[in-house]
XYZ file of C-alpha atoms in Angstrom:
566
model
C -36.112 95.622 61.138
C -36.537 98.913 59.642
C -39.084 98.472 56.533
C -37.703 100.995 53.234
C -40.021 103.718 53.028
C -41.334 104.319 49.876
C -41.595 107.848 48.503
C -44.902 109.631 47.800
C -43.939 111.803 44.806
C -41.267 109.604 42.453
C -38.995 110.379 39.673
C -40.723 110.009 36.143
C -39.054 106.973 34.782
C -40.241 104.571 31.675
C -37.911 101.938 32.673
C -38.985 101.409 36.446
C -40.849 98.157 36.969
C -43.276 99.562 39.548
C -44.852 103.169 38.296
C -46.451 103.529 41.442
C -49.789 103.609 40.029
C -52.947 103.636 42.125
C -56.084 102.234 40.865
C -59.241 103.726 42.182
C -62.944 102.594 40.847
C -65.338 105.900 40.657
C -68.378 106.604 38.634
C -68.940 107.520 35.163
C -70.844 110.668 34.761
C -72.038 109.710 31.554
C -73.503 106.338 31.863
C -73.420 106.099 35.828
C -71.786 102.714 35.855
C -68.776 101.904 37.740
C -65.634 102.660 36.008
C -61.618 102.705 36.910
C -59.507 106.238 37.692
C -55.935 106.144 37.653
C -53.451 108.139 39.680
C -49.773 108.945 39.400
C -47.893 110.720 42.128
C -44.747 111.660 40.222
C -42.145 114.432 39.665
C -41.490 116.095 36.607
C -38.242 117.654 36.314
C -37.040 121.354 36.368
C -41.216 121.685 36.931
C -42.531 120.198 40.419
C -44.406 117.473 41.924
C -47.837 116.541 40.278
C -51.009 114.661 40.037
C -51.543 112.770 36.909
C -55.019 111.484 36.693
C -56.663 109.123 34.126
C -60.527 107.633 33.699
C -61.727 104.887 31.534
C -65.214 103.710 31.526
C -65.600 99.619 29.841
C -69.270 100.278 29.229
C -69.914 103.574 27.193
C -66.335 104.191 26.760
C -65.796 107.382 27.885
C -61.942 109.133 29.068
C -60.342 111.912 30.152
C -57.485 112.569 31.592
C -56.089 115.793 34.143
C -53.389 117.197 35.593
C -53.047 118.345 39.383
C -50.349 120.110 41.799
C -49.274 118.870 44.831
C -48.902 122.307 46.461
C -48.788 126.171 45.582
C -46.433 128.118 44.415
C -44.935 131.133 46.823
C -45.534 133.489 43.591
C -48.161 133.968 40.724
C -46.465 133.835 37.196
C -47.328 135.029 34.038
C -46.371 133.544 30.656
C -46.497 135.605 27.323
C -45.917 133.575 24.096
C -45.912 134.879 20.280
C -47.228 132.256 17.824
C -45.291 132.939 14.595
C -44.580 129.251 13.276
C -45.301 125.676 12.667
C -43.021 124.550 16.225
C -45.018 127.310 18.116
C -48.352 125.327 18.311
C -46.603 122.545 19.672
C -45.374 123.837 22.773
C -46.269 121.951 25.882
C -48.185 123.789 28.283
C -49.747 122.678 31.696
C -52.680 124.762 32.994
C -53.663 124.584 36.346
C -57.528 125.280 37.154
C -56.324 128.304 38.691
C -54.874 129.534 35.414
C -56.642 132.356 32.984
C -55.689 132.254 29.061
C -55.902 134.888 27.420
C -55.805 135.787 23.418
C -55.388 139.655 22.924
C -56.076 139.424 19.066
C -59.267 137.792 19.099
C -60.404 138.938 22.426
C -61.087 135.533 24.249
C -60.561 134.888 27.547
C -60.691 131.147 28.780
C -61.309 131.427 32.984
C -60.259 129.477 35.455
C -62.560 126.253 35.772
C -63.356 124.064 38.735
C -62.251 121.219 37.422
C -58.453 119.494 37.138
C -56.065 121.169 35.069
C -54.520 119.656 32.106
C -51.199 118.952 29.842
C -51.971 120.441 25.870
C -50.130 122.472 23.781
C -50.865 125.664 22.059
C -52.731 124.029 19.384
C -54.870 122.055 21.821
C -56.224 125.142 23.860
C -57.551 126.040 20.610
C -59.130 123.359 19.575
C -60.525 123.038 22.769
C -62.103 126.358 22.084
C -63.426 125.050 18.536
C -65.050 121.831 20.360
C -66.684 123.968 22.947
C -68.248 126.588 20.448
C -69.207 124.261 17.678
C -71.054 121.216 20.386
C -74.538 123.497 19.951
C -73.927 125.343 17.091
C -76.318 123.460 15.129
C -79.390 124.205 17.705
C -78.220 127.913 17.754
C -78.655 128.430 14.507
C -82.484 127.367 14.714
C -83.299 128.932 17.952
C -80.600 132.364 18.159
C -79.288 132.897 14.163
C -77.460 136.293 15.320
C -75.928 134.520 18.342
C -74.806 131.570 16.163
C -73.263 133.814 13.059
C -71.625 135.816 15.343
C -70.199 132.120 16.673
C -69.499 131.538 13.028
C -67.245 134.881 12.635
C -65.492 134.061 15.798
C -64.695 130.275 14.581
C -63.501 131.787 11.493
C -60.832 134.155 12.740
C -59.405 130.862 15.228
C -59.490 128.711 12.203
C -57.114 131.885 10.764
C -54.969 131.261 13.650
C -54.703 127.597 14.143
C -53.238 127.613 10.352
C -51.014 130.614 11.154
C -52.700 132.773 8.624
C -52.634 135.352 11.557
C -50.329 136.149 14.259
C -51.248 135.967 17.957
C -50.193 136.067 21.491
C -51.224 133.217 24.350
C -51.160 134.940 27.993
C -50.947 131.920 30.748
C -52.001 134.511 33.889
C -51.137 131.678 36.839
C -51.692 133.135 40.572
C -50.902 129.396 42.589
C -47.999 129.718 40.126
C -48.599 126.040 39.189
C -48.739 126.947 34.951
C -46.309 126.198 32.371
C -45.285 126.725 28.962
C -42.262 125.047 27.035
C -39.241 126.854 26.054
C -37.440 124.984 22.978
C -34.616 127.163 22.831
C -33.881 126.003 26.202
C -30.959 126.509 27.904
C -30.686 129.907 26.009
C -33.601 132.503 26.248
C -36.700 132.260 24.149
C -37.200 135.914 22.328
C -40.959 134.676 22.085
C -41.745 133.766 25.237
C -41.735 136.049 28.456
C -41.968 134.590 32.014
C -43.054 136.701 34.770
C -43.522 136.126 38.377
C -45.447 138.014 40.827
C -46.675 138.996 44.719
C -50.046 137.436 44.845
C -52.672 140.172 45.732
C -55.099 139.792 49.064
C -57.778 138.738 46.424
C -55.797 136.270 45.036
C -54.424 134.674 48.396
C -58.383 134.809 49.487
C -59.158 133.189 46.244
C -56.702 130.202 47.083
C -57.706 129.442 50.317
C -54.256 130.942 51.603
C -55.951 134.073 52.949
C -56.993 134.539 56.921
C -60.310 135.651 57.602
C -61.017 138.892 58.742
C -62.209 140.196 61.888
C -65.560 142.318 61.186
C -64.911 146.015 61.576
C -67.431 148.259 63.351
C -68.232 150.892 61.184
C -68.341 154.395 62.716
C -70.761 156.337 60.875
C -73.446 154.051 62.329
C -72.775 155.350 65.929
C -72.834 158.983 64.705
C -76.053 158.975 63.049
C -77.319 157.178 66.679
C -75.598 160.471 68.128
C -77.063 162.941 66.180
C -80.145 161.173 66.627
C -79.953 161.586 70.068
C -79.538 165.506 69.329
C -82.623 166.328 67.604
C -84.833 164.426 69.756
C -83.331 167.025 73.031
C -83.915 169.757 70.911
C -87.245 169.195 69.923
C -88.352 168.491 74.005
C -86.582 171.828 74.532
C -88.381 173.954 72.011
C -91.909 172.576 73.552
C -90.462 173.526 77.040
C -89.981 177.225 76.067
C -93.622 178.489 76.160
C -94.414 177.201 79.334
C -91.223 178.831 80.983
C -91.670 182.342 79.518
C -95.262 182.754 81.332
C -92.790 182.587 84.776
C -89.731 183.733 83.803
C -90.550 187.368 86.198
C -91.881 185.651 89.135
C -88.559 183.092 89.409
C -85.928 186.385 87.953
C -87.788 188.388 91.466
C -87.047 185.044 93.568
C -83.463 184.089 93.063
C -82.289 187.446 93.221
C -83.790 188.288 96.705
C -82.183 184.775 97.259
C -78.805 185.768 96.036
C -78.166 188.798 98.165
C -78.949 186.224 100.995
C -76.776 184.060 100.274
C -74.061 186.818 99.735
C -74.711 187.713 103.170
C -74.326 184.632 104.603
C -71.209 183.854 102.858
C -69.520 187.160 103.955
C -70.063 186.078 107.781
C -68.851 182.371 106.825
C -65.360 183.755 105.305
C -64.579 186.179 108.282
C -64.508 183.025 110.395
C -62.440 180.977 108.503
C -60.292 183.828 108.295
C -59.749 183.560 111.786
C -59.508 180.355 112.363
C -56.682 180.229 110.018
C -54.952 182.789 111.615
C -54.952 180.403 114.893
C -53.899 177.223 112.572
C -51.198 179.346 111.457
C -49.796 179.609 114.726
C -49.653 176.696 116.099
C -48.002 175.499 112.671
C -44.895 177.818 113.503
C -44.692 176.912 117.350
C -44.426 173.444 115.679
C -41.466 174.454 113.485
C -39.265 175.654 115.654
C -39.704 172.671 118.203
C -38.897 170.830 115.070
C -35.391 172.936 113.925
C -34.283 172.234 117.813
C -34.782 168.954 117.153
C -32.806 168.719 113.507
C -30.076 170.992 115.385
C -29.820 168.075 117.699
C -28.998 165.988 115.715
C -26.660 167.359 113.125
C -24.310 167.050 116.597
C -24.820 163.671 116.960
C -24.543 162.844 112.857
C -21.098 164.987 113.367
C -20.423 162.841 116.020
C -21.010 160.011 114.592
C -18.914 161.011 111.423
C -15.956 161.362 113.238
C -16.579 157.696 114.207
C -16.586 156.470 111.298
C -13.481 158.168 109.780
C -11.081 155.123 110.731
C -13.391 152.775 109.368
C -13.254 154.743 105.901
C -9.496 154.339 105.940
C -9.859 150.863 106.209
C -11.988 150.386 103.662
C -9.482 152.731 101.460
C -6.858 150.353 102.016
C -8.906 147.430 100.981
C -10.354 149.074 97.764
C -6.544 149.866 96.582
C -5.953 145.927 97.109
C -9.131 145.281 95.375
C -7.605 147.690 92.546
C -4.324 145.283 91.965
C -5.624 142.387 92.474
C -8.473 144.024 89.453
C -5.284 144.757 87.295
C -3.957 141.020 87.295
C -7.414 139.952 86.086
C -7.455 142.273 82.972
C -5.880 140.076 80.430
C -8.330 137.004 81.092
C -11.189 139.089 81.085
C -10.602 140.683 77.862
C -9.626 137.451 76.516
C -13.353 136.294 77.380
C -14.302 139.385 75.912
C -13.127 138.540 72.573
C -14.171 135.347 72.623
C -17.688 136.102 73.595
C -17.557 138.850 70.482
C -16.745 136.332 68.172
C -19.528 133.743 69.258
C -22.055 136.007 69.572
C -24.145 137.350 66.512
C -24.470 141.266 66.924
C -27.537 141.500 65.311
C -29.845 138.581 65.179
C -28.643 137.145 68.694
C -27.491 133.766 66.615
C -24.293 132.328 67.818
C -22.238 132.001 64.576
C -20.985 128.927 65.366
C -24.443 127.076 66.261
C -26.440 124.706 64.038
C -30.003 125.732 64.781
C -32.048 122.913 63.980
C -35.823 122.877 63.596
C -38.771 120.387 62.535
C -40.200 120.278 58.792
C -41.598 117.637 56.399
C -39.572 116.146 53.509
C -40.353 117.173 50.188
C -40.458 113.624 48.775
C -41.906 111.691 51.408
C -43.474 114.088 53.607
C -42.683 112.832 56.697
C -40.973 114.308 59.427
C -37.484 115.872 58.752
C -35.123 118.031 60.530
C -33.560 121.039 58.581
C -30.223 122.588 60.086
C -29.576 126.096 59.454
C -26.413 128.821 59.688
C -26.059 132.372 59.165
C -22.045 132.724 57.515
C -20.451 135.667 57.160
C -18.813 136.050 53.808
C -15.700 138.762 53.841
C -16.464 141.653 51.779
C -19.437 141.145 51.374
C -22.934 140.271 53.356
C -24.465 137.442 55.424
C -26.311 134.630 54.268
C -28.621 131.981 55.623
C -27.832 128.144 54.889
C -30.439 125.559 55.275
C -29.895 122.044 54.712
C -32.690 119.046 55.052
C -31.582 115.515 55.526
C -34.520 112.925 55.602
C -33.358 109.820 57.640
C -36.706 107.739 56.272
C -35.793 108.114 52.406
C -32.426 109.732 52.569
C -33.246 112.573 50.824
C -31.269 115.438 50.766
C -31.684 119.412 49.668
C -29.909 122.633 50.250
C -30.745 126.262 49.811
C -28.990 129.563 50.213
C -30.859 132.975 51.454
C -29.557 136.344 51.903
C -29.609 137.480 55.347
C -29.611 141.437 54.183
C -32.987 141.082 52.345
C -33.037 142.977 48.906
C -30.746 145.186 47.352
C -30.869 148.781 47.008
C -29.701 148.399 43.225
C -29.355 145.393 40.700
C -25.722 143.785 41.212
C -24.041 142.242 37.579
C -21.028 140.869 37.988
C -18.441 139.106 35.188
C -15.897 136.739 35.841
C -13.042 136.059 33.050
C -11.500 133.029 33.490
C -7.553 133.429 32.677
C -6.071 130.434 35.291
C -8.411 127.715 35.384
C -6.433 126.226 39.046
C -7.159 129.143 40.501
C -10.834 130.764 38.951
C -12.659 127.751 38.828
C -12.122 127.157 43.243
C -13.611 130.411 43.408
C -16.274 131.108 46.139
C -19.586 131.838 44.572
C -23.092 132.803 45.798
C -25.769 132.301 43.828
C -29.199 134.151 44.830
C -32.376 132.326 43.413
C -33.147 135.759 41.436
C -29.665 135.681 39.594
C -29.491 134.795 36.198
C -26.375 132.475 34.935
C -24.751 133.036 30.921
C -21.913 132.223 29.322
C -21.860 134.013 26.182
C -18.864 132.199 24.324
C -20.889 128.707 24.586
C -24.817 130.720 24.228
C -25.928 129.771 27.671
C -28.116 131.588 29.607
C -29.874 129.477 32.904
C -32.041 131.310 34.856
C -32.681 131.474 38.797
C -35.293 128.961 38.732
C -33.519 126.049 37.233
C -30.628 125.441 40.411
C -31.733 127.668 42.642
C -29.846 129.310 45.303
C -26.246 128.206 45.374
C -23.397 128.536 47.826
C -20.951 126.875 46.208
C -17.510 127.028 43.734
C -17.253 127.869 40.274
C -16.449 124.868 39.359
C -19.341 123.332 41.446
C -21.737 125.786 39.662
C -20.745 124.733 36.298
C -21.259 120.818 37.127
C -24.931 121.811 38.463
C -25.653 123.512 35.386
C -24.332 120.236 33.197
C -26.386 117.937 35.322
C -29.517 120.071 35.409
C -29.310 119.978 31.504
C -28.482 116.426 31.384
C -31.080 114.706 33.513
C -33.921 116.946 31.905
C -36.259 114.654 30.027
C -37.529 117.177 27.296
C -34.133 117.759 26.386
C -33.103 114.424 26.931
C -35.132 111.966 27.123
C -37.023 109.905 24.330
C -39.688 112.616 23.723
C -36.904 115.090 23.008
C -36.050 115.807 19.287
C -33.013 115.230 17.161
C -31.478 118.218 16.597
C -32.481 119.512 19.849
C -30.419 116.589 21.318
C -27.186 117.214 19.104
C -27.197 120.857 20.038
C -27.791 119.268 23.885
C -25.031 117.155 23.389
C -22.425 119.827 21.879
C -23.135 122.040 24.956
C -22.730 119.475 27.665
C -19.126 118.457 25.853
C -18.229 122.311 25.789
C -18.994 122.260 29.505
C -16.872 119.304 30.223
C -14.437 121.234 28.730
C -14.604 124.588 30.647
C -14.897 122.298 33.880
C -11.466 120.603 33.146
C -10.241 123.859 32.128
C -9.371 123.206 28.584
C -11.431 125.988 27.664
C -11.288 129.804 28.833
C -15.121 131.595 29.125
C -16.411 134.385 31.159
C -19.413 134.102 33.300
C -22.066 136.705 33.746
C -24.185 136.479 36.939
C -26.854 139.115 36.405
C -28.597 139.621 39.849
C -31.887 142.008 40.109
C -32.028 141.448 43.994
C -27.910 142.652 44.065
C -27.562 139.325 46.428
C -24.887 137.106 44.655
C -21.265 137.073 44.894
C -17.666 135.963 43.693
C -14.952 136.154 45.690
C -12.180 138.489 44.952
C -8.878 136.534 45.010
C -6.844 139.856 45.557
C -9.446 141.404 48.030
C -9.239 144.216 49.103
C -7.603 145.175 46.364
C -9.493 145.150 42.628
C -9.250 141.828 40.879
C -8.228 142.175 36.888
C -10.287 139.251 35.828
C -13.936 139.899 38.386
C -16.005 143.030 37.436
C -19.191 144.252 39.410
C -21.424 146.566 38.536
C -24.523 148.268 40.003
C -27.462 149.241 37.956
C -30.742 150.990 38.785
C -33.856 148.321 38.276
C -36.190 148.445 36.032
C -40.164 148.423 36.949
C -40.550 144.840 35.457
C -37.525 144.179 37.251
C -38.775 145.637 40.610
C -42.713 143.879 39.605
C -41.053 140.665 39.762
C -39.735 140.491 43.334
C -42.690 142.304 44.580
C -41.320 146.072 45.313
C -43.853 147.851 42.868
C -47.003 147.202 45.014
C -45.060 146.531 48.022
C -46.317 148.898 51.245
C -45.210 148.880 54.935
C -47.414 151.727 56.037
C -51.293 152.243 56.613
C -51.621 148.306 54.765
C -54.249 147.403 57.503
C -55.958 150.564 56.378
C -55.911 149.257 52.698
C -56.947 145.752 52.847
C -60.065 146.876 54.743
C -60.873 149.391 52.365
C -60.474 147.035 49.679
C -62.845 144.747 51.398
C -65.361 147.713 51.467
């Protein structure tokens, strides 16, 4: 009965009878007749899900073609890339209309525009550039000569560098962090190209549309200028006043001090009385008291009495309370038994039960429909605690996990290397991957970053078959587009991972973790292991600019974003 549900966002595939294409008609801006748009709801791998758009118009024959994101990203990124050859023009890069390119060298800037973003390369951005500035140049040079031979220099100089006669560096600033730009050397690290990522700035979130609005502060100064104001205008009623009260100041000094010493008068009669009468009060008030100590005397005897009563009752109640007592004894064992039971269910922190599955609504990341992810917080020995979350859609089956770190970041940078000497043993080993750790393997060149699996809560061994399949499903390394050697060098890596997973081949792994939240486990813990080293380093400030510390404040930030506002 149940109809398959289709996903929203599918797999990139040249060999699937049904691309999923949606056909739209829209209007040309060019011609104003009617003609077709094209969209593709796909995902690219080891990039994210996009938009592909495409326009044809029958009539005048006009295209073009974008590129959009389906969401954006939880941090800005930055991409740095030094053009030095041929294979360096040809990178693939995808701009988002968010993104801001920037050449240092010849001092361009290209903004972010309102329209779609786009897949190029290099050398497209800058002939993009050379369309754009040559369309009018022809017009310029009638109506603004200076304008149009400074145009001229300019075109000159990006001629220079689309033939590589100079050097120069592309800056991809992305703050919806939906930019890219190719790495060929992948999966070992590009010395040309840096990738940055970054805590988007109030300005930036505003800029997004991810920003709330702000509530409209009163400003102060406004009420103190109504204040002082207020001030002058007294002052200025009281200096016309003074005049008119020095011409009687005698007569009314004469007057209220003949009133004064009648009043004085008056006042000495009024306090002799009341003297008197509290004399009297005071009187009565200790008559009163000792009526009231007779009383209190009275009964002290009959509390005494009374006491005397109640002593057999007391032993009574003695004798039950030592009963009580035994019978509290027998009951000891079971109740610290609950104790420790309760202790070991209960979280001491975070109120979690350790053993619950806390489950809580979401949406599917391929279908977007309603899913239910289950999360745990695990307690690994020797170490710290970690958050697992796991989504299971029950419309299109899919299926994702992540790891977090309970314990938030480290106070230092945590590297740790693991030799592997007995495959049985080393390649079961517990590992936690954070999604800021970096992966290498310097005997086989490979160096994976924390984007490309994420965070991982896995084995060794199930690390190393992530990494192979990561590489081997990627389409640009790959795939049909991907080139020759590229593929041979592909192919000799994946068969020198098939090796280390069989363990037919001994390597150490480096996991190099910024944040300090990944982990191996120690096979001889608590003592040291001869084959796992960790060690603690200091961050650097790129380092500590990529997971947001530098700018990061937790006091007076209300203060701050108003200000800015100002």
């Amino acid at each position: 009965m149940d109809e398959p549900v289709t996903p929203i966002y599918v797999d990139l595939a040249s060999e699937s009878d049904d691309p999923h294409v949606t056909v739209v008609p829209s209007l040309c801006m060019v011609c104003h007749n009617m003609g077709t748009t094209r969209l593709l709801m796909t995902r690219i791998p080891h990039y994210k899900e996009v938009i592909l758009t495409s326009f044809e118009c029958e009539d005048c024959g006009n295209r073009n073609s974008g590129c959009q994101t389906g969401r954006v990203g939880e941090k800005g990124v930055r991409y740095r890339l030094e053009v030095r050859e041929t294979h360096d023009l040809a990178r693939q890069v995808v701009r988002s209309e968010h993104a801001t390119v920037n050449i240092p060298e010849l001092e361009l800037e290209i903004p972010p525009t309102s329209e779609k973003g786009e897949v190029t390369t290099v050398e497209g951005l800058l002939h993009q550039t050379q369309e754009g500035l040559t369309r009018d140049q022809e017009a310029r040079r009638h109506l603004q000569p200076q304008v149009a031979q400074q145009i001229d220099t300019f075109l000159h100089r990006l001629t220079a560098c689309v033939t590589l006669q100079e050097h120069f560096t592309v800056i991809v600033d992305d703050p919806s962090g939906n930019s890219f730009v190719e790495n060929p050397a992948v999966p070992q690290k590009d010395p040309r190209l840096m990738v940055n990522t970054y805590q988007r700035t109030h300005q930036q979130n505003h800029t997004l549309g991810l920003a709330e609005e702000e509530v409209e502060v009163v400003v102060e100064e406004v009420i103190e200028e109504e204040e002082e104001g207020e001030g002058e205008k007294e002052e200025k009623e009281g200096e016309e006043r003074i005049p008119e009260e020095e011409a009687k100041g005698e007569e009314r000094i004469r007057e209220e001090e003949e009133t004064k010493v009648k009043e004085k008068g008056g006042r000495v009669k009024e306090e002799e009385a009341s003297v008197k009468d509290d004399v009297k009060k005071e009187e009565v008030r200790v008559m009163e008291d000792e009526a009231s100590v007779k009383e209190e005397e009275a009964s002290v005897k009959e509390e005494e009495r009374r006491g005397k009563e109640d002593e057999a009752s007391v032993k009574e109640e003695e004798a039950s309370v030592k009963e009580e007592e035994r019978r509290g004894k027998e009951d000891e064992a079971s109740v610290k038994e609950e104790e420790t039971s309760v202790k070991d269910d209960v979280k001491d922190e975070g109120g979690l039960v350790k053993d619950e599955v806390l489950v809580f609504p979401t949406v599917c990341d391929r279908c977007s429909r309603p899913a239910n992810t289950n999360m745990k917080v695990i307690q690994i020995p020797y170490f710290k605690e970690v958050i697992i979350m796991a989504l299971h859609c029950d419309e299109c089956g899919h299926r994702t996990n992540e790891v977090k770190s309970g314990a938030g970041v480290g106070d230092k940078g945590r590297r740790i290397t693991l030799t592997i000497t007995h495959p049985q043993s080393d390649l079961t080993r517990d590992v936690l991957k954070s999604d800021t750790c970096e992966l290498a393997i310097p005997e086989l060149e490979l160096c994976v970053g924390g984007g490309l699996i994420g965070g991982k809560f896995t084995t060794v061994e199930g690390l190393l078959k992530d990494v192979r399949d990561d590489l081997a499903g990627n389409p640009f390394l790959a795939g049909d587009s991907a080139q020759h050697q590229r593929k041979r060098v592909l192919d000799t890596l994946l068969h020198d991972l098939d090796k280390v997973i069989m363990g037919e081949r001994l390597v150490s792994l480096t996991l190099d973790d910024p944040a300090g939240n990944s982990y191996v486990q120690n096979l001889y813990a608590p003592d040291p292991d001869p084959n796992l080293t960790t060690d603690e380093y200091t961050r650097t400030e790129e380092q500590n600019d990529d997971l947001g510390l530098t700018h990061m404040n937790t006091e007076d930030y209300l203060k701050e974003e108003v200000e800015e506002e100002g």
